[in-house]
Each structure stands twice: as C-alpha cells, then as structure tokens.
C-alpha cells in the first residue's frame, strides 16, 4: 500500500515490539485523571494553588481549566487576578500579586511555545502551522492578526477582507447595511432610467400624436 504524502514515517510504521497488530496512537482521555472529591469550590487562595494555576495556563492557556485544576471557579480566579493586577500597579506584594505575575509568565511561556511551533513548521514539512497560528490569533488578536486597513474594502469585490472573525450579530448588521445600500442604488438607477425615458419620448413622437 502506498504511503500517504506528508505523513511522518513514525505514524505509518508498525510497532517495533509486540504481535504485529496495529498500535493505537490516540491518547487516552482518562490518562492522569482522578476525581477531586470536592463538594464545592475553594474560595481562599493558597501558594500551592498559585503553582497549579500557573502550570495549567502554561499548558493550555485557559483560565477555566486552570481554575478547575486548582479546585475553584473561573469567576473566583478572575477576581484574584484583577486584585493582583491592581496591587501590582500600586507596587504592593502579596499572594495575589504572585498569582498575577506567575500567570503572566505562564502566558508568555505559552506564546513562545506556539511561536516556536510556527517557526519550526517553516523547515519541517511534516508540521502544519495552522493550529498554532489560529490559537495565537484567537488568544492574542491585537498582536497576531492583521489590522483592517482603509483599502481593505477593495478586496473581494468590496466585501472586505477574505477572512475576518465576526459575531453573528455583526454579520447580520453588515448584511442589512449592504442590502440597504444596494436598494438605494437600485432606486437611483431606476429613477435615472425613468427620467431618461421621459426625456426621450418627445423626440420619438410621431406627427399623428403631435
């Protein structure tokens, strides 16, 4: 059987040891999972929770996952981070400022990791950079997306950039605006045609009608 193009050899070759059967490459969703046994969220920040939260952010970049791994809620974690950011702005040190600084460093680590993946994909033909670039664009849109320029409306027959992330409400508003402009142009065009037709009728009138 021919090998699929672009597929790494290590994903195509059979297992080195064993009975020669197919080896599953899918990860086990329960690998490392153990129920917490918590009856409710933790509402008091501890030094141990700071490290758990920062490590999970560095791994996934998700506050919700980090809060769950520490046994608390996303809303509670968000309050702790805001408190730490405000305290850091006043140059105060506390457990909340430590949480804020650790999470900022964890985010920086994850950004560097994704950027490294994108750079490696330039020379490694087996790597696809789309997932890394999509994550960067979603998590850091101000840094990793191209700002919309004044002449961007000329692309795609004046419909804007070919790829632009918008909400359903924004898409509906844009569609209604384009429809309104189209109808206005059609009304003006019909009025111009009617005026031109009315002005041309006397010229084509027959002597009997005069």
PDB file of C-alpha atoms in Angstrom:
ATOM      1  CA  UNK A   1       0.000   0.000   0.000  1.00  0.00           C
ATOM      2  CA  UNK A   2       1.332   3.421  -0.930  1.00  0.00           C
ATOM      3  CA  UNK A   3       2.150   5.808   1.883  1.00  0.00           C
ATOM      4  CA  UNK A   4       0.064   8.987   2.161  1.00  0.00           C
ATOM      5  CA  UNK A   5       2.021  12.040   1.187  1.00  0.00           C
ATOM      6  CA  UNK A   6       3.257  14.246   4.013  1.00  0.00           C
ATOM      7  CA  UNK A   7       2.616  11.632   6.732  1.00  0.00           C
ATOM      8  CA  UNK A   8       5.526  11.190   9.168  1.00  0.00           C
ATOM      9  CA  UNK A   9       7.117   7.732   8.852  1.00  0.00           C
ATOM     10  CA  UNK A  10       6.782   7.086  12.589  1.00  0.00           C
ATOM     11  CA  UNK A  11       2.996   7.253  12.216  1.00  0.00           C
ATOM     12  CA  UNK A  12       2.993   4.734   9.378  1.00  0.00           C
ATOM     13  CA  UNK A  13       5.423   2.061  10.519  1.00  0.00           C
ATOM     14  CA  UNK A  14       4.147  -0.824  12.619  1.00  0.00           C
ATOM     15  CA  UNK A  15       5.093  -1.335  16.271  1.00  0.00           C
ATOM     16  CA  UNK A  16       8.682  -2.300  16.960  1.00  0.00           C
ATOM     17  CA  UNK A  17       7.646  -4.910  19.513  1.00  0.00           C
ATOM     18  CA  UNK A  18       4.517  -6.998  20.021  1.00  0.00           C
ATOM     19  CA  UNK A  19       2.431  -9.325  17.924  1.00  0.00           C
ATOM     20  CA  UNK A  20       2.407  -7.068  14.880  1.00  0.00           C
ATOM     21  CA  UNK A  21      -1.074  -5.659  15.499  1.00  0.00           C
ATOM     22  CA  UNK A  22      -1.993  -2.055  14.913  1.00  0.00           C
ATOM     23  CA  UNK A  23      -0.892   0.265  17.722  1.00  0.00           C
ATOM     24  CA  UNK A  24      -3.321   2.998  18.676  1.00  0.00           C
ATOM     25  CA  UNK A  25      -1.859   6.495  18.510  1.00  0.00           C
ATOM     26  CA  UNK A  26      -4.912   8.181  20.045  1.00  0.00           C
ATOM     27  CA  UNK A  27      -4.277   9.485  23.588  1.00  0.00           C
ATOM     28  CA  UNK A  28      -6.261   8.049  26.465  1.00  0.00           C
ATOM     29  CA  UNK A  29      -8.779  10.714  27.636  1.00  0.00           C
ATOM     30  CA  UNK A  30      -8.634   9.321  31.192  1.00  0.00           C
ATOM     31  CA  UNK A  31      -4.839   9.275  31.401  1.00  0.00           C
ATOM     32  CA  UNK A  32      -3.878  11.073  34.615  1.00  0.00           C
ATOM     33  CA  UNK A  33      -7.465  11.834  35.627  1.00  0.00           C
ATOM     34  CA  UNK A  34      -8.501  11.369  39.249  1.00  0.00           C
ATOM     35  CA  UNK A  35     -11.741  12.742  40.763  1.00  0.00           C
ATOM     36  CA  UNK A  36     -11.137  15.582  43.227  1.00  0.00           C
ATOM     37  CA  UNK A  37     -13.878  14.713  45.698  1.00  0.00           C
ATOM     38  CA  UNK A  38     -14.559  18.401  46.298  1.00  0.00           C
ATOM     39  CA  UNK A  39     -18.091  19.327  47.354  1.00  0.00           C
ATOM     40  CA  UNK A  40     -17.626  22.972  46.484  1.00  0.00           C
ATOM     41  CA  UNK A  41     -15.076  25.432  45.088  1.00  0.00           C
ATOM     42  CA  UNK A  42     -12.146  26.702  47.078  1.00  0.00           C
ATOM     43  CA  UNK A  43     -12.519  30.407  47.820  1.00  0.00           C
ATOM     44  CA  UNK A  44      -9.206  31.085  49.579  1.00  0.00           C
ATOM     45  CA  UNK A  45      -6.013  31.343  47.541  1.00  0.00           C
ATOM     46  CA  UNK A  46      -3.015  29.328  48.708  1.00  0.00           C
ATOM     47  CA  UNK A  47       0.608  29.182  47.495  1.00  0.00           C
ATOM     48  CA  UNK A  48       0.029  25.641  46.226  1.00  0.00           C
ATOM     49  CA  UNK A  49      -2.924  26.803  44.126  1.00  0.00           C
ATOM     50  CA  UNK A  50      -0.802  29.538  42.545  1.00  0.00           C
ATOM     51  CA  UNK A  51       1.592  26.974  41.103  1.00  0.00           C
ATOM     52  CA  UNK A  52      -1.188  24.679  39.901  1.00  0.00           C
ATOM     53  CA  UNK A  53      -2.982  27.561  38.176  1.00  0.00           C
ATOM     54  CA  UNK A  54       0.167  28.913  36.509  1.00  0.00           C
ATOM     55  CA  UNK A  55       1.217  25.481  35.267  1.00  0.00           C
ATOM     56  CA  UNK A  56      -2.177  24.803  33.712  1.00  0.00           C
ATOM     57  CA  UNK A  57      -2.208  28.191  31.982  1.00  0.00           C
ATOM     58  CA  UNK A  58       1.242  27.461  30.568  1.00  0.00           C
ATOM     59  CA  UNK A  59      -0.053  24.117  29.298  1.00  0.00           C
ATOM     60  CA  UNK A  60      -3.474  25.098  27.903  1.00  0.00           C
ATOM     61  CA  UNK A  61      -3.767  28.893  28.089  1.00  0.00           C
ATOM     62  CA  UNK A  62      -7.299  28.525  29.517  1.00  0.00           C
ATOM     63  CA  UNK A  63      -8.330  30.233  32.760  1.00  0.00           C
ATOM     64  CA  UNK A  64     -11.316  27.923  33.127  1.00  0.00           C
ATOM     65  CA  UNK A  65      -9.141  24.816  33.025  1.00  0.00           C
ATOM     66  CA  UNK A  66      -6.622  26.381  35.406  1.00  0.00           C
ATOM     67  CA  UNK A  67      -9.363  27.262  37.889  1.00  0.00           C
ATOM     68  CA  UNK A  68     -10.825  23.749  37.739  1.00  0.00           C
ATOM     69  CA  UNK A  69      -7.425  22.132  38.268  1.00  0.00           C
ATOM     70  CA  UNK A  70      -6.973  24.292  41.388  1.00  0.00           C
ATOM     71  CA  UNK A  71     -10.426  23.399  42.697  1.00  0.00           C
ATOM     72  CA  UNK A  72     -12.038  26.798  42.236  1.00  0.00           C
ATOM     73  CA  UNK A  73     -14.170  28.631  39.666  1.00  0.00           C
ATOM     74  CA  UNK A  74     -13.249  30.835  36.734  1.00  0.00           C
ATOM     75  CA  UNK A  75     -15.066  33.820  38.278  1.00  0.00           C
ATOM     76  CA  UNK A  76     -13.127  33.442  41.510  1.00  0.00           C
ATOM     77  CA  UNK A  77      -9.819  33.144  39.662  1.00  0.00           C
ATOM     78  CA  UNK A  78     -10.650  36.193  37.581  1.00  0.00           C
ATOM     79  CA  UNK A  79     -11.265  38.217  40.760  1.00  0.00           C
ATOM     80  CA  UNK A  80      -7.958  37.071  42.223  1.00  0.00           C
ATOM     81  CA  UNK A  81      -6.135  38.100  39.048  1.00  0.00           C
ATOM     82  CA  UNK A  82      -7.772  41.543  38.991  1.00  0.00           C
ATOM     83  CA  UNK A  83      -6.866  42.013  42.642  1.00  0.00           C
ATOM     84  CA  UNK A  84      -3.282  41.008  41.932  1.00  0.00           C
ATOM     85  CA  UNK A  85      -3.051  43.306  38.907  1.00  0.00           C
ATOM     86  CA  UNK A  86      -4.327  46.287  40.905  1.00  0.00           C
ATOM     87  CA  UNK A  87      -1.918  45.531  43.731  1.00  0.00           C
ATOM     88  CA  UNK A  88       0.999  45.168  41.311  1.00  0.00           C
ATOM     89  CA  UNK A  89       0.127  48.574  39.802  1.00  0.00           C
ATOM     90  CA  UNK A  90       0.451  50.044  43.313  1.00  0.00           C
ATOM     91  CA  UNK A  91       3.768  48.207  43.760  1.00  0.00           C
ATOM     92  CA  UNK A  92       2.411  46.034  46.571  1.00  0.00           C
ATOM     93  CA  UNK A  93       3.415  42.428  47.138  1.00  0.00           C
ATOM     94  CA  UNK A  94       1.022  39.715  48.204  1.00  0.00           C
ATOM     95  CA  UNK A  95      -0.138  36.245  47.279  1.00  0.00           C
ATOM     96  CA  UNK A  96      -2.417  37.854  44.687  1.00  0.00           C
ATOM     97  CA  UNK A  97       0.431  39.730  43.030  1.00  0.00           C
ATOM     98  CA  UNK A  98       2.369  36.462  42.951  1.00  0.00           C
ATOM     99  CA  UNK A  99      -0.589  34.795  41.220  1.00  0.00           C
ATOM    100  CA  UNK A 100      -0.807  37.638  38.704  1.00  0.00           C
ATOM    101  CA  UNK A 101       2.915  37.570  37.900  1.00  0.00           C
ATOM    102  CA  UNK A 102       3.036  33.761  37.663  1.00  0.00           C
ATOM    103  CA  UNK A 103       0.054  33.745  35.271  1.00  0.00           C
ATOM    104  CA  UNK A 104       1.608  36.472  33.110  1.00  0.00           C
ATOM    105  CA  UNK A 105       4.823  34.457  32.905  1.00  0.00           C
ATOM    106  CA  UNK A 106       2.818  31.317  32.079  1.00  0.00           C
ATOM    107  CA  UNK A 107       1.048  33.138  29.250  1.00  0.00           C
ATOM    108  CA  UNK A 108       4.387  34.392  27.925  1.00  0.00           C
ATOM    109  CA  UNK A 109       5.731  30.830  28.024  1.00  0.00           C
ATOM    110  CA  UNK A 110       2.770  29.524  26.034  1.00  0.00           C
ATOM    111  CA  UNK A 111       3.068  32.311  23.449  1.00  0.00           C
ATOM    112  CA  UNK A 112       6.730  31.468  22.994  1.00  0.00           C
ATOM    113  CA  UNK A 113       5.844  27.778  22.635  1.00  0.00           C
ATOM    114  CA  UNK A 114       3.266  28.466  19.900  1.00  0.00           C
ATOM    115  CA  UNK A 115       5.607  30.857  18.103  1.00  0.00           C
ATOM    116  CA  UNK A 116       8.318  28.198  18.193  1.00  0.00           C
ATOM    117  CA  UNK A 117       5.902  25.679  16.649  1.00  0.00           C
ATOM    118  CA  UNK A 118       5.126  28.112  13.848  1.00  0.00           C
ATOM    119  CA  UNK A 119       8.810  28.759  13.186  1.00  0.00           C
ATOM    120  CA  UNK A 120       9.604  25.039  13.159  1.00  0.00           C
ATOM    121  CA  UNK A 121       6.859  24.438  10.597  1.00  0.00           C
ATOM    122  CA  UNK A 122       8.818  26.588   8.137  1.00  0.00           C
ATOM    123  CA  UNK A 123      11.567  23.975   7.858  1.00  0.00           C
ATOM    124  CA  UNK A 124       9.664  20.830   8.900  1.00  0.00           C
ATOM    125  CA  UNK A 125       7.395  19.718   6.056  1.00  0.00           C
ATOM    126  CA  UNK A 126       5.575  17.302   8.392  1.00  0.00           C
ATOM    127  CA  UNK A 127       4.257  20.124  10.569  1.00  0.00           C
ATOM    128  CA  UNK A 128       1.117  22.134   9.834  1.00  0.00           C
ATOM    129  CA  UNK A 129       1.243  25.655  11.334  1.00  0.00           C
ATOM    130  CA  UNK A 130      -2.489  26.360  11.037  1.00  0.00           C
ATOM    131  CA  UNK A 131      -3.432  25.234  14.543  1.00  0.00           C
ATOM    132  CA  UNK A 132      -0.665  27.265  16.187  1.00  0.00           C
ATOM    133  CA  UNK A 133      -1.424  30.381  14.145  1.00  0.00           C
ATOM    134  CA  UNK A 134      -5.144  30.022  14.859  1.00  0.00           C
ATOM    135  CA  UNK A 135      -4.502  29.779  18.612  1.00  0.00           C
ATOM    136  CA  UNK A 136      -2.272  32.853  18.522  1.00  0.00           C
ATOM    137  CA  UNK A 137      -4.857  34.821  16.565  1.00  0.00           C
ATOM    138  CA  UNK A 138      -7.627  33.857  18.992  1.00  0.00           C
ATOM    139  CA  UNK A 139      -5.714  34.371  22.241  1.00  0.00           C
ATOM    140  CA  UNK A 140      -3.663  37.415  21.134  1.00  0.00           C
ATOM    141  CA  UNK A 141      -5.717  39.107  18.383  1.00  0.00           C
ATOM    142  CA  UNK A 142      -4.110  42.526  18.875  1.00  0.00           C
ATOM    143  CA  UNK A 143      -0.644  41.116  18.221  1.00  0.00           C
ATOM    144  CA  UNK A 144      -1.149  38.228  15.798  1.00  0.00           C
ATOM    145  CA  UNK A 145      -3.884  39.485  13.466  1.00  0.00           C
ATOM    146  CA  UNK A 146      -3.548  41.970  10.626  1.00  0.00           C
ATOM    147  CA  UNK A 147      -5.456  45.194  11.384  1.00  0.00           C
ATOM    148  CA  UNK A 148      -8.147  46.188   8.920  1.00  0.00           C
ATOM    149  CA  UNK A 149      -6.849  48.962   6.694  1.00  0.00           C
ATOM    150  CA  UNK A 150      -8.744  51.639   4.816  1.00  0.00           C
ATOM    151  CA  UNK A 151      -8.209  49.954   1.438  1.00  0.00           C
ATOM    152  CA  UNK A 152      -9.173  46.517   2.757  1.00  0.00           C
ATOM    153  CA  UNK A 153     -12.724  47.033   1.470  1.00  0.00           C
ATOM    154  CA  UNK A 154     -11.406  46.767  -2.087  1.00  0.00           C
ATOM    155  CA  UNK A 155     -10.603  43.087  -1.567  1.00  0.00           C
ATOM    156  CA  UNK A 156     -13.187  40.518  -2.571  1.00  0.00           C
ATOM    157  CA  UNK A 157     -15.321  42.865  -4.711  1.00  0.00           C
ATOM    158  CA  UNK A 158     -15.573  45.481  -1.933  1.00  0.00           C
ATOM    159  CA  UNK A 159     -16.858  42.914   0.555  1.00  0.00           C
ATOM    160  CA  UNK A 160     -13.900  43.343   2.906  1.00  0.00           C
ATOM    161  CA  UNK A 161     -11.025  41.002   3.738  1.00  0.00           C
ATOM    162  CA  UNK A 162     -11.327  37.384   2.680  1.00  0.00           C
ATOM    163  CA  UNK A 163     -11.052  36.191   6.315  1.00  0.00           C
ATOM    164  CA  UNK A 164     -12.438  38.196   9.215  1.00  0.00           C
ATOM    165  CA  UNK A 165     -13.745  36.878  12.519  1.00  0.00           C
ATOM    166  CA  UNK A 166     -17.117  38.482  13.339  1.00  0.00           C
ATOM    167  CA  UNK A 167     -20.051  37.646  15.586  1.00  0.00           C
ATOM    168  CA  UNK A 168     -23.414  36.588  14.113  1.00  0.00           C
ATOM    169  CA  UNK A 169     -24.868  39.952  15.183  1.00  0.00           C
ATOM    170  CA  UNK A 170     -22.102  41.850  13.387  1.00  0.00           C
ATOM    171  CA  UNK A 171     -22.568  39.708  10.277  1.00  0.00           C
ATOM    172  CA  UNK A 172     -26.326  40.430  10.260  1.00  0.00           C
ATOM    173  CA  UNK A 173     -25.756  44.173  10.687  1.00  0.00           C
ATOM    174  CA  UNK A 174     -23.231  44.190   7.849  1.00  0.00           C
ATOM    175  CA  UNK A 175     -25.626  42.252   5.616  1.00  0.00           C
ATOM    176  CA  UNK A 176     -28.501  44.634   6.356  1.00  0.00           C
ATOM    177  CA  UNK A 177     -26.271  47.650   5.662  1.00  0.00           C
ATOM    178  CA  UNK A 178     -25.133  46.220   2.317  1.00  0.00           C
ATOM    179  CA  UNK A 179     -28.744  45.424   1.377  1.00  0.00           C
ATOM    180  CA  UNK A 180     -29.837  48.961   2.252  1.00  0.00           C
ATOM    181  CA  UNK A 181     -27.099  50.497   0.116  1.00  0.00           C
ATOM    182  CA  UNK A 182     -27.928  48.150  -2.745  1.00  0.00           C
ATOM    183  CA  UNK A 183     -31.606  49.125  -2.681  1.00  0.00           C
ATOM    184  CA  UNK A 184     -30.725  52.824  -2.591  1.00  0.00           C
ATOM    185  CA  UNK A 185     -28.519  52.407  -5.636  1.00  0.00           C
ATOM    186  CA  UNK A 186     -31.238  50.466  -7.429  1.00  0.00           C
ATOM    187  CA  UNK A 187     -33.788  53.207  -6.680  1.00  0.00           C
ATOM    188  CA  UNK A 188     -31.431  55.876  -8.019  1.00  0.00           C
ATOM    189  CA  UNK A 189     -30.709  53.812 -11.126  1.00  0.00           C
ATOM    190  CA  UNK A 190     -34.441  53.262 -11.772  1.00  0.00           C
ATOM    191  CA  UNK A 191     -35.124  56.983 -11.321  1.00  0.00           C
ATOM    192  CA  UNK A 192     -32.362  57.899 -13.782  1.00  0.00           C
ATOM    193  CA  UNK A 193     -33.721  55.416 -16.335  1.00  0.00           C
ATOM    194  CA  UNK A 194     -37.240  56.811 -15.912  1.00  0.00           C
ATOM    195  CA  UNK A 195     -36.006  60.395 -16.382  1.00  0.00           C
ATOM    196  CA  UNK A 196     -34.022  59.455 -19.479  1.00  0.00           C
ATOM    197  CA  UNK A 197     -37.015  57.603 -20.942  1.00  0.00           C
ATOM    198  CA  UNK A 198     -39.347  60.543 -20.262  1.00  0.00           C
ATOM    199  CA  UNK A 199     -36.907  62.988 -21.860  1.00  0.00           C
ATOM    200  CA  UNK A 200     -36.524  60.817 -24.971  1.00  0.00           C
ATOM    201  CA  UNK A 201     -40.277  60.293 -25.633  1.00  0.00           C
ATOM    202  CA  UNK A 202     -40.946  63.714 -27.374  1.00  0.00           C
ATOM    203  CA  UNK A 203     -38.071  63.080 -29.762  1.00  0.00           C
ATOM    204  CA  UNK A 204     -39.620  59.795 -30.932  1.00  0.00           C
ATOM    205  CA  UNK A 205     -43.213  61.079 -31.068  1.00  0.00           C
ATOM    206  CA  UNK A 206     -44.976  60.612 -34.453  1.00  0.00           C
ATOM    207  CA  UNK A 207     -46.652  63.522 -36.356  1.00  0.00           C
ATOM    208  CA  UNK A 208     -50.086  61.996 -35.741  1.00  0.00           C
ATOM    209  CA  UNK A 209     -49.537  62.013 -31.962  1.00  0.00           C
ATOM    210  CA  UNK A 210     -48.438  65.661 -32.121  1.00  0.00           C
TER     211      UNK A 210
END
